[in-house]
Each structure stands twice: as C-alpha cells, then as structure tokens.
Short mmCIF file of C-alpha atoms in Angstrom, two decimals:
data_model
loop_
_atom_site.label_atom_id
_atom_site.label_comp_id
_atom_site.label_asym_id
_atom_site.label_seq_id
_atom_site.Cartn_x
_atom_site.Cartn_y
_atom_site.Cartn_z
CA MET A 1 3.34 -6.80 -11.94
CA GLY A 2 5.04 -9.21 -9.46
CA ASP A 3 4.50 -12.64 -8.22
CA PHE A 4 0.82 -13.43 -7.87
CA ARG A 5 0.08 -14.39 -4.07
CA GLY A 6 -3.88 -14.32 -4.10
CA TYR A 7 -6.86 -12.18 -3.24
CA LEU A 8 -6.85 -9.90 -0.28
CA GLN A 9 -9.57 -11.24 2.24
CA ARG A 10 -12.43 -8.96 3.01
CA LEU A 11 -11.61 -7.34 6.72
CA ASN A 12 -14.46 -6.62 9.16
CA VAL A 13 -12.44 -4.08 10.69
CA ARG A 14 -11.01 -0.67 9.22
CA PRO A 15 -7.19 -0.39 10.21
CA ASP A 16 -6.54 2.41 12.62
CA PRO A 17 -3.91 5.28 11.41
CA GLU A 18 -3.29 6.23 14.84
CA ALA A 19 -1.26 2.76 15.11
CA LEU A 20 1.42 4.45 12.77
CA GLY A 21 2.59 7.19 14.87
CA PRO A 22 3.27 10.59 13.72
CA ALA A 23 5.58 9.96 10.60
CA GLY A 24 3.11 7.31 9.29
CA LYS A 25 0.26 9.09 9.69
CA ALA A 26 1.64 12.12 7.91
CA ALA A 27 2.66 10.17 5.10
CA LEU A 28 -0.92 8.66 4.80
CA GLN A 29 -2.43 11.86 5.29
CA ALA A 30 -0.65 13.49 2.26
CA HIS A 31 -0.88 10.57 -0.05
CA PHE A 32 -3.64 7.95 0.68
CA ASP A 33 -6.85 9.70 1.94
CA PRO A 34 -9.74 6.80 2.17
CA TYR A 35 -13.65 7.52 2.19
CA ALA A 36 -16.45 5.04 1.89
CA ALA A 37 -16.60 5.03 -1.90
CA GLU A 38 -13.57 5.81 -2.95
CA VAL A 39 -9.76 6.71 -2.13
CA VAL A 40 -7.82 9.88 -3.01
CA VAL A 41 -4.13 8.49 -3.82
CA ASN A 42 -1.59 11.60 -4.56
CA GLY A 43 -4.46 13.60 -5.39
CA ARG A 44 -6.30 10.81 -7.95
CA THR A 45 -9.78 10.08 -6.76
CA ILE A 46 -10.10 5.88 -7.47
CA ALA A 47 -13.25 4.08 -6.93
CA TRP A 48 -12.96 1.27 -4.59
CA SER A 49 -14.89 -0.87 -7.29
CA SER A 50 -12.40 -0.04 -9.77
CA ILE A 51 -9.20 -1.27 -8.09
CA ASP A 52 -8.19 -4.77 -9.55
CA GLU A 53 -4.71 -5.43 -8.01
CA VAL A 54 -2.20 -4.01 -5.42
CA GLU A 55 1.26 -4.99 -5.47
CA VAL A 56 4.01 -4.27 -2.70
CA VAL A 57 7.64 -4.17 -3.60
CA ARG A 58 10.83 -3.51 -1.60
CA ALA A 59 12.31 -0.09 -3.26
CA ALA A 60 15.82 -0.33 -4.46
CA ARG A 61 18.44 1.17 -2.25
CA VAL A 62 21.41 2.87 -4.35
CA GLY A 63 24.78 1.53 -3.15
CA GLY A 64 27.40 3.65 -1.60
CA PRO A 65 27.55 6.95 0.23
CA ALA A 66 23.89 7.79 -1.23
CA GLY A 67 22.62 4.54 -0.20
CA TRP A 68 24.18 4.72 3.26
CA LEU A 69 22.57 8.34 3.54
CA VAL A 70 19.33 7.20 2.81
CA LYS A 71 19.58 4.34 5.18
CA GLN A 72 20.76 6.76 8.12
CA MET A 73 17.79 9.09 7.34
CA TYR A 74 14.99 6.46 7.16
CA GLY A 75 16.56 3.49 9.07
CA GLU A 76 14.68 1.01 7.74
CA ASP A 77 13.63 -0.38 4.63
CA ARG A 78 10.98 1.61 2.19
CA TYR A 79 8.56 -0.10 0.01
CA HIS A 80 6.33 1.23 -3.05
CA VAL A 81 2.80 0.45 -3.16
CA GLY A 82 1.08 -0.09 -6.67
CA ILE A 83 -2.63 0.20 -7.02
CA TYR A 84 -3.90 -0.91 -10.34
CA PHE A 85 -7.49 0.17 -11.70
CA GLY A 86 -8.44 -0.60 -15.29
CA PRO A 87 -5.53 0.71 -17.18
CA GLU A 88 -4.28 2.89 -14.91
CA GLU A 89 -2.12 3.01 -11.78
CA ALA A 90 -1.29 5.21 -8.80
CA VAL A 91 1.85 4.57 -6.75
CA LEU A 92 2.85 5.40 -3.09
CA THR A 93 6.82 5.58 -3.45
CA ASN A 94 9.24 5.03 -0.62
CA VAL A 95 7.22 4.37 2.59
CA PRO A 96 7.82 2.17 5.33
CA LEU A 97 6.22 -1.30 5.69
CA SER A 98 3.93 -0.40 8.39
CA VAL A 99 2.28 2.32 5.74
CA ALA A 100 2.32 -0.31 2.96
CA GLU A 101 0.38 -2.60 5.57
CA HIS A 102 -2.07 -0.28 6.25
CA VAL A 103 -2.71 0.74 2.81
CA VAL A 104 -3.03 -2.96 1.65
CA ARG A 105 -5.38 -3.69 4.87
CA THR A 106 -7.73 -0.62 4.20
CA ILE A 107 -8.16 -1.74 0.48
CA ALA A 108 -9.01 -5.34 2.00
CA PHE A 109 -11.61 -3.59 4.04
CA TYR A 110 -13.38 -1.48 1.54
CA ALA A 111 -12.73 -3.17 -1.82
CA PRO A 112 -16.48 -4.70 -2.59
CA HIS A 113 -14.79 -7.70 -4.64
CA PRO A 114 -11.67 -9.36 -4.58
CA VAL A 115 -8.50 -7.70 -5.16
CA ARG A 116 -5.48 -9.61 -6.93
CA TYR A 117 -2.39 -9.13 -4.37
CA SER A 118 1.08 -9.69 -5.24
CA GLY A 119 4.50 -8.98 -3.20
CA VAL A 120 5.47 -8.88 0.38
CA GLU A 121 4.07 -11.89 2.23
CA GLY A 122 1.77 -11.19 5.31
CA LEU A 123 0.85 -7.71 5.05
CA SER A 124 -2.88 -8.98 5.16
CA PRO A 125 -4.98 -12.05 4.85
CA ILE A 126 -4.68 -13.68 1.57
CA ALA A 127 -7.52 -15.99 -0.12
CA HIS A 128 -6.12 -18.40 -2.83
CA GLY A 129 -8.38 -19.33 -6.07
#
C-alpha cells in the first residue's frame, strides 16, 4: 500500500454521480454500486463497516506506440482505486481521476468508522491522527 495520508473525514453529502458525465456514470454503474449498508465492487458485495483502507494510484503507462494509443483513446491519466477490507481487496482499474474521486468521497460518506487513505492528494478531506 502507498504513502499513508490520513483518515477519510466523514462527509455529510453523498457525491452526485450525475456530475461525472455519461462516461463516468457508465464506469460507475458497471463497477461500483453503493447502497446504504454495502457497496458492490466488480460484482463483490462489501459491507461499508468492513472497509479498512482506500488507496488511489496513477496507472502506469506503457511507453512507445501502445502508450501513445492509450493516451489518445482516453485523453487523460488513468488511476487504480484499491479498496481493502480484512485480508481482501477489490480494485477499480484504469478509471479517470473524477471517478476515483467520486469513489473515495462515496466511501467517506458511507463508512461508519475512520478509513485509512493513501495515494493521490486532494480527492477528499483527510483527518490526520
């Protein structure tokens, strides 16, 4: 896991998926489906209370023609979001930063306890300590 930044601060307002636009909403609907007591990530049901840590990292980009093609297709950097619960993990791969931010903020809204956060700065308010 990456550099520990702190704990996600509890949010009072649930993030709005409408703000992501059609592509972001489609990515969420296919891979991240939150409910009051749990979230379904890539088909796996995870209780909010079992989430221990979230990590966001920039996806590696291959050099050469393949990397250029990916950059042209997506037009922006992509990120991986790791959600750790007990000894298990669920990973959302190659999502835009806006989707990664939405996922992190959704976890901050629903999680009933402090969740460790590491990775990209500024996606959601962090409490240190």
